[in-house]
Short mmCIF file of C-alpha atoms in Angstrom, two decimals:
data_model
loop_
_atom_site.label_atom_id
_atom_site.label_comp_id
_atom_site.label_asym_id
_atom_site.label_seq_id
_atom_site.Cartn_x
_atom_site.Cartn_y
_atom_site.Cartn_z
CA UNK H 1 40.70 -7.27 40.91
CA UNK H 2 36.87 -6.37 41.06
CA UNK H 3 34.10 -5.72 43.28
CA UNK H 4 32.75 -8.71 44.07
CA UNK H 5 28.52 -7.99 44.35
CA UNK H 6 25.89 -9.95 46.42
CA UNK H 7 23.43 -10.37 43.85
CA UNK H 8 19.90 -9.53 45.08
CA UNK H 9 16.63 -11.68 45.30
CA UNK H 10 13.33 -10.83 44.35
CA UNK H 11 9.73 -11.81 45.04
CA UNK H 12 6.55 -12.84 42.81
CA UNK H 13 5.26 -10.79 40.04
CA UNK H 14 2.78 -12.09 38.20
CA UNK H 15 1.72 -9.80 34.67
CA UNK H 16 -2.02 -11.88 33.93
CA UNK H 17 -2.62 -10.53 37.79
CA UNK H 18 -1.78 -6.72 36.92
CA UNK H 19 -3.07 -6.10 33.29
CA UNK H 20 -6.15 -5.42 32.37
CA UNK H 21 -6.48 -6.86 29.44
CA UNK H 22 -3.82 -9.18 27.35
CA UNK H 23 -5.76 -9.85 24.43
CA UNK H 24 -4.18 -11.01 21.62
CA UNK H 25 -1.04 -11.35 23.76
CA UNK H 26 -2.38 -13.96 26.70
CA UNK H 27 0.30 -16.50 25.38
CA UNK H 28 3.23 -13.88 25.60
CA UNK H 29 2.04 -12.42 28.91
CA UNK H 30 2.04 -15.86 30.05
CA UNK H 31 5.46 -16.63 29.02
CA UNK H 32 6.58 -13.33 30.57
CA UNK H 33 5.43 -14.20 34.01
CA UNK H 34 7.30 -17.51 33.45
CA UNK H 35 10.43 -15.88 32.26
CA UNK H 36 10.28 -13.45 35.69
CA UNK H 37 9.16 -16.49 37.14
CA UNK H 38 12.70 -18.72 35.85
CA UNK H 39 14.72 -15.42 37.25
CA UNK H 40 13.63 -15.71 40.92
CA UNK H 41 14.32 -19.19 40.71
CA UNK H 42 18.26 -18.66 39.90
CA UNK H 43 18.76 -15.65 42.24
CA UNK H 44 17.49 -17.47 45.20
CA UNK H 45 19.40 -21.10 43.77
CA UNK H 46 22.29 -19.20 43.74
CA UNK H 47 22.61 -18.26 47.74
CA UNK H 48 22.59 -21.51 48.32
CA UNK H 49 25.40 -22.46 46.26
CA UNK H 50 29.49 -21.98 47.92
CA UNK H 51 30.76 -18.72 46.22
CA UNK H 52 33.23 -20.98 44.20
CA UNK H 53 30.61 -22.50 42.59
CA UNK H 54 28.35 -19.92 41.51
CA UNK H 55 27.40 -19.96 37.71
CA UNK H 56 27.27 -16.20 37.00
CA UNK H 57 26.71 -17.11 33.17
CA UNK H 58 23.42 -18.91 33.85
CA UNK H 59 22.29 -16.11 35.43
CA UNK H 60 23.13 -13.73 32.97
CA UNK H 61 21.76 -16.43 30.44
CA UNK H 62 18.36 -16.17 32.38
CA UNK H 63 18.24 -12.44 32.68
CA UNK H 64 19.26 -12.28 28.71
CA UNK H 65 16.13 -14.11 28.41
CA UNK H 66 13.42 -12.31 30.62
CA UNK H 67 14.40 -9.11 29.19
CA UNK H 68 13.14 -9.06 25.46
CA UNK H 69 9.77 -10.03 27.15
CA UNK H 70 10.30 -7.00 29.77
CA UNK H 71 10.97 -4.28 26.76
CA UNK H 72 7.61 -5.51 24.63
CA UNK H 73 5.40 -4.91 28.16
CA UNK H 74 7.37 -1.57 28.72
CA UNK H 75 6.80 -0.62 24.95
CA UNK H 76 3.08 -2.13 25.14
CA UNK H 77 1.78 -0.02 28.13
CA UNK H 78 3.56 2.76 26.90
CA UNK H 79 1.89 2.53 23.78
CA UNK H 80 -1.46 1.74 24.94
CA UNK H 81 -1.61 -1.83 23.39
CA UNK H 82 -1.69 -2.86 27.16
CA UNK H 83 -3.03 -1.06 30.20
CA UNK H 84 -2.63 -2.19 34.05
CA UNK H 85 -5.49 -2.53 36.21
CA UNK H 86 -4.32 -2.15 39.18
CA UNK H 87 -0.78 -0.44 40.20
CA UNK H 88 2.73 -2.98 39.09
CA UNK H 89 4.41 -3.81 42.32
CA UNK H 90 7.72 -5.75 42.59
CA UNK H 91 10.12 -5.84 45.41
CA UNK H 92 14.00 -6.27 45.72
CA UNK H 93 16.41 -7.06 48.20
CA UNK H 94 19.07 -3.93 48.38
CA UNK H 95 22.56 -5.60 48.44
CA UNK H 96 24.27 -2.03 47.91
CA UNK H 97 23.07 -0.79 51.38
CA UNK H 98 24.22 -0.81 55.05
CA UNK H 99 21.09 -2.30 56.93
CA UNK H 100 21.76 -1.88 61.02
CA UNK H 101 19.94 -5.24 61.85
CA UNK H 102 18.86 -7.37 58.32
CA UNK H 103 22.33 -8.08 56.19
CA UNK H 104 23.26 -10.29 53.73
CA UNK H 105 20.49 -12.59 52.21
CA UNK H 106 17.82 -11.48 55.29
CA UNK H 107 18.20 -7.62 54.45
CA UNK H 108 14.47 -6.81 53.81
CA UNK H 109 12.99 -6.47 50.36
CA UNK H 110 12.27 -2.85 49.18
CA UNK H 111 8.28 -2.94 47.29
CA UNK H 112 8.32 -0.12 44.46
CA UNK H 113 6.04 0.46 41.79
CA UNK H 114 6.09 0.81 38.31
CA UNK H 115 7.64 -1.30 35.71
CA UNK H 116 10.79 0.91 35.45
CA UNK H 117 11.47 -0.38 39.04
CA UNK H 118 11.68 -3.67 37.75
CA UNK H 119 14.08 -2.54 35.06
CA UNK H 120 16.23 -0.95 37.47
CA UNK H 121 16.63 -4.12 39.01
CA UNK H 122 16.71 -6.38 36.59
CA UNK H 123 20.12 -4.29 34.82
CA UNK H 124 21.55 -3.90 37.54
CA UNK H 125 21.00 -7.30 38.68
CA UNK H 126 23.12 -7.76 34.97
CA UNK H 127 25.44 -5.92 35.31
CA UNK H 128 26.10 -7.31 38.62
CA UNK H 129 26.85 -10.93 37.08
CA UNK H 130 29.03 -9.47 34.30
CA UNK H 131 31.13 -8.04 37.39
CA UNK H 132 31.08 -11.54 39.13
CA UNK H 133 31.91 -13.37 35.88
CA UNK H 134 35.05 -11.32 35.31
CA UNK H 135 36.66 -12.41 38.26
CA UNK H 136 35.52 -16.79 37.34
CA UNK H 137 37.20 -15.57 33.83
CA UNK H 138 39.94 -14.59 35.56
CA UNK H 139 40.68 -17.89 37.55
CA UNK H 140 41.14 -19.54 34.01
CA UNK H 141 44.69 -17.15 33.86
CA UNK H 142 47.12 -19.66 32.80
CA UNK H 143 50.45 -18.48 30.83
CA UNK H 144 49.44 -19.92 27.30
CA UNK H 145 45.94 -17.92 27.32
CA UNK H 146 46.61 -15.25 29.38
CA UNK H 147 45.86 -13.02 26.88
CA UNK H 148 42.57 -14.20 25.85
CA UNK H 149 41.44 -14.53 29.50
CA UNK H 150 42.37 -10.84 30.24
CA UNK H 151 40.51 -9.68 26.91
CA UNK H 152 37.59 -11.31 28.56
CA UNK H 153 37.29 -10.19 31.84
CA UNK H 154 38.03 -6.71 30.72
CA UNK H 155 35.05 -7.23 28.41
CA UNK H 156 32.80 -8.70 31.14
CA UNK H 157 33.75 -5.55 33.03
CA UNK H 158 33.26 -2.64 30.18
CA UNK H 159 29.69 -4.61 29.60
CA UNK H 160 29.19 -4.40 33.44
CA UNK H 161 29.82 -0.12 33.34
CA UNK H 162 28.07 0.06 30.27
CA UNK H 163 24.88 -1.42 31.80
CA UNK H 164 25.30 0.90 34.72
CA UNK H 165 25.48 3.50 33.23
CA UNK H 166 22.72 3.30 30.95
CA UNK H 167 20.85 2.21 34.29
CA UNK H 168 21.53 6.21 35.51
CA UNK H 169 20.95 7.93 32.13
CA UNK H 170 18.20 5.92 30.17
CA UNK H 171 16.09 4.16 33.31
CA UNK H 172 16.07 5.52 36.64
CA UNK H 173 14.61 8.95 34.92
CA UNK H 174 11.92 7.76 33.85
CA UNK H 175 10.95 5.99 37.07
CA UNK H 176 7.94 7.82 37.81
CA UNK H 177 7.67 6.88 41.49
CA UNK H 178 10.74 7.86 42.63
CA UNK H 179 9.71 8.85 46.31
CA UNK H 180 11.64 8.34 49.83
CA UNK H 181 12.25 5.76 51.36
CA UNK H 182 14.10 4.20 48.29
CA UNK H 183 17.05 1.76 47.77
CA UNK H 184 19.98 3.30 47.27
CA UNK H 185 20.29 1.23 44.12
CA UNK H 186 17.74 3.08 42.46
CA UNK H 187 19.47 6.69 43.43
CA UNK H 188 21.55 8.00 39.97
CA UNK H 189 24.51 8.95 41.49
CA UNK H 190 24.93 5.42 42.40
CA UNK H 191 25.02 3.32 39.46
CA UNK H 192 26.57 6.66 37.52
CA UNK H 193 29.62 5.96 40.23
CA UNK H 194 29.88 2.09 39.69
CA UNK H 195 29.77 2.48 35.75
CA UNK H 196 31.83 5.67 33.53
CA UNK H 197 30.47 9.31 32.47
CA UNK H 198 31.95 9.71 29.44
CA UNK H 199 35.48 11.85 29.52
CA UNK H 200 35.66 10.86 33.25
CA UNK H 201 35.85 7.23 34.52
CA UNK H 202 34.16 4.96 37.07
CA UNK H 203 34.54 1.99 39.18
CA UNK H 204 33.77 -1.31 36.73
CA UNK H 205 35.74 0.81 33.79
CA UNK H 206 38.41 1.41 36.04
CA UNK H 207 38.59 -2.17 37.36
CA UNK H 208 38.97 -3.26 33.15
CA UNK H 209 41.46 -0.63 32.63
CA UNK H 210 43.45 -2.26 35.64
CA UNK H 211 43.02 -5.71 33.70
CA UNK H 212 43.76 -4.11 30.34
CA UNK H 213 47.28 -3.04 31.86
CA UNK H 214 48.02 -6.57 33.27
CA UNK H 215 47.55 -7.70 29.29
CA UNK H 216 49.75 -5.11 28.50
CA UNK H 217 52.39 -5.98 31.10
CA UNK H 218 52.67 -9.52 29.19
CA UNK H 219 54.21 -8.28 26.10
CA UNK H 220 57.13 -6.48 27.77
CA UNK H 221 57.27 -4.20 25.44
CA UNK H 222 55.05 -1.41 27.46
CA UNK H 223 57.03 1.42 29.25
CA UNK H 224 57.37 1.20 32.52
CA UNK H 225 56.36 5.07 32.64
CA UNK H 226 53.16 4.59 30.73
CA UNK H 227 52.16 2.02 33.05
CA UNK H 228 52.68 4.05 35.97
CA UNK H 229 50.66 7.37 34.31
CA UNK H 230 47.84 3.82 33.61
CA UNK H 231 47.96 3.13 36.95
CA UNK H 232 47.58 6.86 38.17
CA UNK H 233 44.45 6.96 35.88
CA UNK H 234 42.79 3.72 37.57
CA UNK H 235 43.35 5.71 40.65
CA UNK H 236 41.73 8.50 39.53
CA UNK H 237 38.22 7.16 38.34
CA UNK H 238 38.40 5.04 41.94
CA UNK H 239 39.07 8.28 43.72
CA UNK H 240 35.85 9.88 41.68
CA UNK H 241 33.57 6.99 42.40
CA UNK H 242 34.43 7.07 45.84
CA UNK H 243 33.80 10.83 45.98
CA UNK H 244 30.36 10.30 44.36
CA UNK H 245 29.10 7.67 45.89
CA UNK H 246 30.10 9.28 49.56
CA UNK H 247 28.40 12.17 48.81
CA UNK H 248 24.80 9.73 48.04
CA UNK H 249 22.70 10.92 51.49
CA UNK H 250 19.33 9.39 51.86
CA UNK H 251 17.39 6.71 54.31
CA UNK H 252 20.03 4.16 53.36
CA UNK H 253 23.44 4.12 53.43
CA UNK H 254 25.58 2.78 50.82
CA UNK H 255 27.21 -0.19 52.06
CA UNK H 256 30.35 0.21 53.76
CA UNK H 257 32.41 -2.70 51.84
CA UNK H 258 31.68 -0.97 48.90
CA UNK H 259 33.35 2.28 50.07
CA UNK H 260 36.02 0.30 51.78
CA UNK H 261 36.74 -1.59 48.14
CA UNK H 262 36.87 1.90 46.25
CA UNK H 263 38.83 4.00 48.98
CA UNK H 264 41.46 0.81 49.00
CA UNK H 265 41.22 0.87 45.46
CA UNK H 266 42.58 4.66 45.76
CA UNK H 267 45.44 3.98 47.57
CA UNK H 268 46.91 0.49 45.71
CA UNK H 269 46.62 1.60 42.62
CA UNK H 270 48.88 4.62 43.42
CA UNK H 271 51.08 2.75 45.04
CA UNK H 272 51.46 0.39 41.90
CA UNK H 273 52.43 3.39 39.99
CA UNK H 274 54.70 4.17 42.45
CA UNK H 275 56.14 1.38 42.00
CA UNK H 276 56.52 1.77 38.11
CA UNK H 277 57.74 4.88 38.62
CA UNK H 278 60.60 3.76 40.87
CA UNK H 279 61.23 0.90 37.87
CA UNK H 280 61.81 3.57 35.34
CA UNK H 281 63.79 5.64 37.83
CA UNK H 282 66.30 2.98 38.10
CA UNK H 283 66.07 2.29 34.80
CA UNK H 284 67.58 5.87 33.78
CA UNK H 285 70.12 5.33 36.12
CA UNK H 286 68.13 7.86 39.06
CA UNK H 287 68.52 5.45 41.53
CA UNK H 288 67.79 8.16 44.40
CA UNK H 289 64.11 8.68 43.10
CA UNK H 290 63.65 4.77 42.79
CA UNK H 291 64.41 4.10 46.35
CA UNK H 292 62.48 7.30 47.17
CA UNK H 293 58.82 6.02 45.08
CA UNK H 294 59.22 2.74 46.62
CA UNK H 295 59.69 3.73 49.63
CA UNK H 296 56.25 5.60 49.16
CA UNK H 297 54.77 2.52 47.30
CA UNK H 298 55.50 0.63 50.57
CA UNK H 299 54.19 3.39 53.12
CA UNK H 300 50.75 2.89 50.93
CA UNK H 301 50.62 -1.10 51.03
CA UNK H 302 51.11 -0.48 54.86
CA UNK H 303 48.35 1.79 54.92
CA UNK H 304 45.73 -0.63 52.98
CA UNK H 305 46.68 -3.33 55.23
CA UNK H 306 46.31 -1.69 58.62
CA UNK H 307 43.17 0.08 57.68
CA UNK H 308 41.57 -3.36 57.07
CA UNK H 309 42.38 -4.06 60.95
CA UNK H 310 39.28 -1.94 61.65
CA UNK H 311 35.11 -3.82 61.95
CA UNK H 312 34.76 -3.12 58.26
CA UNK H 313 35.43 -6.42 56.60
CA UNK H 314 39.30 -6.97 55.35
CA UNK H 315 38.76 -6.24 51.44
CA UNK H 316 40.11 -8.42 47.83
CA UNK H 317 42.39 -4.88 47.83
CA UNK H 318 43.94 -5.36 51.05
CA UNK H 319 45.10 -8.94 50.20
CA UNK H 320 46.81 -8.02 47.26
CA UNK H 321 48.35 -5.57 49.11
CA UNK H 322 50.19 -8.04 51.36
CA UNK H 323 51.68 -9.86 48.02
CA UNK H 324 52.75 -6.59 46.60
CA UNK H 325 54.31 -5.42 49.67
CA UNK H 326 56.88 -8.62 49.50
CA UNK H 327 57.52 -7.56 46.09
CA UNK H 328 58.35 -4.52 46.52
CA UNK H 329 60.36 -4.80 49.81
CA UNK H 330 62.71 -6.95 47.54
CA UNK H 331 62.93 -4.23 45.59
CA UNK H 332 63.62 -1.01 48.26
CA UNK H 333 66.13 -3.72 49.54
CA UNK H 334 68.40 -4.01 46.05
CA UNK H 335 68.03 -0.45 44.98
CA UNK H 336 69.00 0.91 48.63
CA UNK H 337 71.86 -1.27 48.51
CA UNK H 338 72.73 0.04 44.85
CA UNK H 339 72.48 3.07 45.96
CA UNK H 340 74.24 3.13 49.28
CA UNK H 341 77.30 1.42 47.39
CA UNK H 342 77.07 2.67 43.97
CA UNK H 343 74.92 5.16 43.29
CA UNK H 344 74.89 7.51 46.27
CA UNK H 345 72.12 9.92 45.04
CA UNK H 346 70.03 11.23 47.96
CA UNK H 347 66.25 10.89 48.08
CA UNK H 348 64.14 13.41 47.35
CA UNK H 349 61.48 14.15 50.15
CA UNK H 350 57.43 13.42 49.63
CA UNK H 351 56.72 16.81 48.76
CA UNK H 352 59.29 16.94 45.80
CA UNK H 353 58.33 13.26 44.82
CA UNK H 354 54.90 14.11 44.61
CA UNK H 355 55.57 16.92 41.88
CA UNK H 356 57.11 14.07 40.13
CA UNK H 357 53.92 11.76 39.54
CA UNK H 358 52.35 12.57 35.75
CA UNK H 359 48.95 13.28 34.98
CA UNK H 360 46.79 9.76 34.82
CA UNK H 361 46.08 8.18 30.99
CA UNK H 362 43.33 5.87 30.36
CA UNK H 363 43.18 2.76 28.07
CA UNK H 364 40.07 1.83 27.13
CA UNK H 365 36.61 3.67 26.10
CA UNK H 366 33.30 2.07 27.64
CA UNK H 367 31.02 -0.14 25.26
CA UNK H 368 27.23 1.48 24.69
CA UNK H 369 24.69 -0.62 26.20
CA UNK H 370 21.40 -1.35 24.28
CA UNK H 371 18.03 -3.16 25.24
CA UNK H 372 17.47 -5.84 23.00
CA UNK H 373 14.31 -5.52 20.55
CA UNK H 374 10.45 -6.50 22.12
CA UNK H 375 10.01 -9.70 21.22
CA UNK H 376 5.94 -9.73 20.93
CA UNK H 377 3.75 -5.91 20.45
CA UNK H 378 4.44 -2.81 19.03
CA UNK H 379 8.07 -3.40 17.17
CA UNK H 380 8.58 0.24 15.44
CA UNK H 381 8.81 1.97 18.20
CA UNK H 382 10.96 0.74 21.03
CA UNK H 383 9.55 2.82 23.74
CA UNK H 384 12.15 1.29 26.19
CA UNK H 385 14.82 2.04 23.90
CA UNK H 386 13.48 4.56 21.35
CA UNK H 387 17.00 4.45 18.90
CA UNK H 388 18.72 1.42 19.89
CA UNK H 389 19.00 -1.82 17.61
CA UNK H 390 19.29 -5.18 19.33
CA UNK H 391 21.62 -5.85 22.20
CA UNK H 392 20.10 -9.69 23.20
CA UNK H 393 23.25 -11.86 23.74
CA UNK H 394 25.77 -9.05 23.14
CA UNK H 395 27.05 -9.61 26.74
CA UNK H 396 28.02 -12.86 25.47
CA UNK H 397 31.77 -13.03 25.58
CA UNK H 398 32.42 -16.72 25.31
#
C-alpha cells in the first residue's frame, strides 16, 4: 500500500535561449534542451494513458537521462564556465496542492526561477515514479516470487524517500528565489514529511517498512509480537508525516487526499497491530486480551471506512480496510466463542489495553540519494553534489 502521486507536467525551457554564451559546449547545451525537451514529452504522454497502463519506468528512464545534463549546467553556472543572460524560468504544475477551481491535469502551472527550481521538480518528479512503480511491482505478487517482488517495491520505495529527502536537505536550500506565492512542493517541510529524517521515519519509508513486514510474514517464522511492535512503528512515522505536513501553512494547501492517505494510514496500521497483538494473546493462552485487541482492531477498520463517507475521495487505505475487517470479524467470532465456552477470561477495558501496546520498532534504514556525475564541464567539482560519486541508474531495480 502506497501513495499513489499525480505526476506533474511542465512547460518549455529552452537553455541556447537563456545562456549567454555556450561556447565550447553548443553541442551539449543543445542536447540538454532536447533531453528537457524528451521529459515534457512523457509527462504530458502519460495523462493520456488509463492509470493501468502507465509506464512509470520510462519515465524514470527519461528523467535518469535529463539529469546528468541538468548537474553539468548547475555545476557550469556555478562555476562560471556558463553565465545566463537573462533570468532561467520554468514552470510546473503542483499536483501536491488543493486548488479551489483548477484540479487534476488543468491545475495551473507555478513559473519560478532559477535552475534549482527545476531541480526541485525534476526529483521530485523521480521520486514520484519510484512511488508509482512500487505499487506496478507489486501487481507482479504471485506465490513463487513473492519474495523478490516485495524486495522490489520496498526498494522502489526507500529510493522514493531517499530522493525526498535529499530534495529538503541538499536542494530546496539553495533555491535562491524562494519567495511567496510558491508551490507547496517546493516548501521543506513537505518533501522532509513524504521521505525519512534520520532516527525518525516518514511516509515512503514507512510505506517500505509496511512491505518489508509482508516479506517477513511469508516465512512464518516472524513473531507475531514483533510484527505487531512493526506495525506500531509504520504507524508512528505516518502519524509524524501527517503532523508535519498539517502544520505546512502558506498560499496553498496541501492536498487533501494526501492528508486523508496519511491520517488513514494512522489508524490501519494500528489496527493491524492490534490485530497481531490479539494473535499472540491467544497464542499464550490470554484469550480475554485477544478478543479485547480485536475488538479494538475492528472499532478502527470501522472508523477508516466511515470516515471515507465524507467529500474527500474514498482512499487505497480505506479499501483495505473493508478486506481486513472480514478477516478479522472471523476472528473476534472464534476467539469470543473460545472464550465464552472455554476460556472465560474477562476483557480488559481500552484504557488498560492501551497500556498494553509496546513501543514501535522499525525494519529498514533509508538508502542515501546521490546526483549522478556532470556529464560535459567542470568534472572536479560537482557543485550540485559537492561529495557525492555517481548515482545515474542506481534507481534501477530491475
Amino acid at each position: 500500500m502506497s501513495y499513489t502521486y499525480s505526476l506533474p507536467t511542465t512547460g518549455t525551457l529552452s537553455f541556447v535561449d537563456v545562456l549567454e554564451d555556450v561556447g565550447p559546449y553548443s553541442s551539449e547545451i543543445s542536447d540538454t534542451t532536447a533531453q528537457r525537451g524528451r521529459v515534457r514529452t512523457v509527462l504530458k504522454s502519460l495523462k493520456k494513458e488509463a492509470a493501468d497502463a502507465r509506464d512509470y519506468r520510462n519515465i524514470m528512464n527519461t528523467l535518469e537521462e535529463y539529469l546528468p545534463y541538468l548537474v553539468s549546467v548547475i555545476n557550469c553556472l556555478g562555476t562560471g564556465a556558463l553565465c545566463l543572460k537573462k533570468d532561467l524560468e520554468t514552470s510546473w504544475r503542483s499536483t501536491l496542492s488543493d486548488h479551489i477551481i483548477h484540479t487534476g491535469s488543468n491545475a495551473p502551472r507555478i513559473v519560478g526561477s532559477d535552475i534549482h527550481y527545476e531541480l526541485i521538480f525534476v526529483l521530485m518528479t523521480y521520486a514520484y515514479s519510484c512511488s508509482n512503480q512500487s505499487q506496478d511491482i507489486l501487481r507482479m505478487v504471485v506465490p513463487e516470487n513473492a519474495a523478490t517482488v516485495y524486495n522490489k517495491a520496498a526498494d522502489a520505495l526507500n529510493t522514493a524517500a531517499s530522493i525526498f529527502h535529499y530534495v529538503a536537505y541538499e536542494v530546496i536550500p539553495k533555491w535562491p528565489n524562494a519567495s511567496e506565492p510558491r508551490p507547496v512542493e517546493t516548501m521543506k517541510d513537505l518533501p522532509v514529511a513524504l521521505s525519512k529524517q534520520w532516527g525518525r521515519g516518514r511516509m515512503a519509508l514507512a510505506d517500505a517498512q509496511a512491505i518489508a513486514i509482508n516479506k517477513a510474514l511469508l516465512s512464518g517464522n516472524i513473531s507475531k509480537a514483533l510484527v505487531a511492535k512493526l506495525y506500531i512503528g509504520v504507524a508512528g512515522q505516518y502519524e509524524m508525516a501527517h503532523g508535519l505536513i498539517s502544520s505546512i501553512s502558506g498560499a496553498q494547501e496541501v492536498s487533501s487526499d494526501l492528508k486523508k492517505y496519511l491520517f488513514d494510514g494512522v489508524q490501519f496500521y494500528k489496527a493491524m497491530a492490534k490485530k497481531y497483538l490479539a494473535l499472540d494473546a491467544n497464542d499464550n493462552q490470554k484469550l480475554g486480551e485477544a478478543v479485547g485487541f480485536l475488538r479494538e482492531c475492528k472499532t478502527d477498520l470501522r472508523a477508516i471506512q466511515h470516515g471515507s463517507l465524507s467529500k474527500v475521495r474514498k482512499s487505497a487505505v480505506a479499501s483495505r480496510a473493508v478486506k481486513e475487517e472480514e478477516t478479522v470479524s472471523e476472528l473476534l467470532q472464534k476467539f469470543s466463542m473460545l472464550n465464552d465456552t472455554v476460556g472465560y477470561q474477562p476483557v480488559p477495558s481500552r484504557q488498560d489495553l492501551q497500556r498494553m501496546i509496546p513501543s514501535g520498532r522499525g525494519v529498514l534504514e533509508m538508502k542515501r540519494f546521490q546526483l549522478p556525475l556532470p556529464c560535459f564541464g567542470p568534472t572536479n567539482h560537482n557543485v550540485a553534489d559537492s561529495d557525492s560519486p555517481s548515482y545515474a541508474r542506481s534507481g534501477a531495480y530491475y
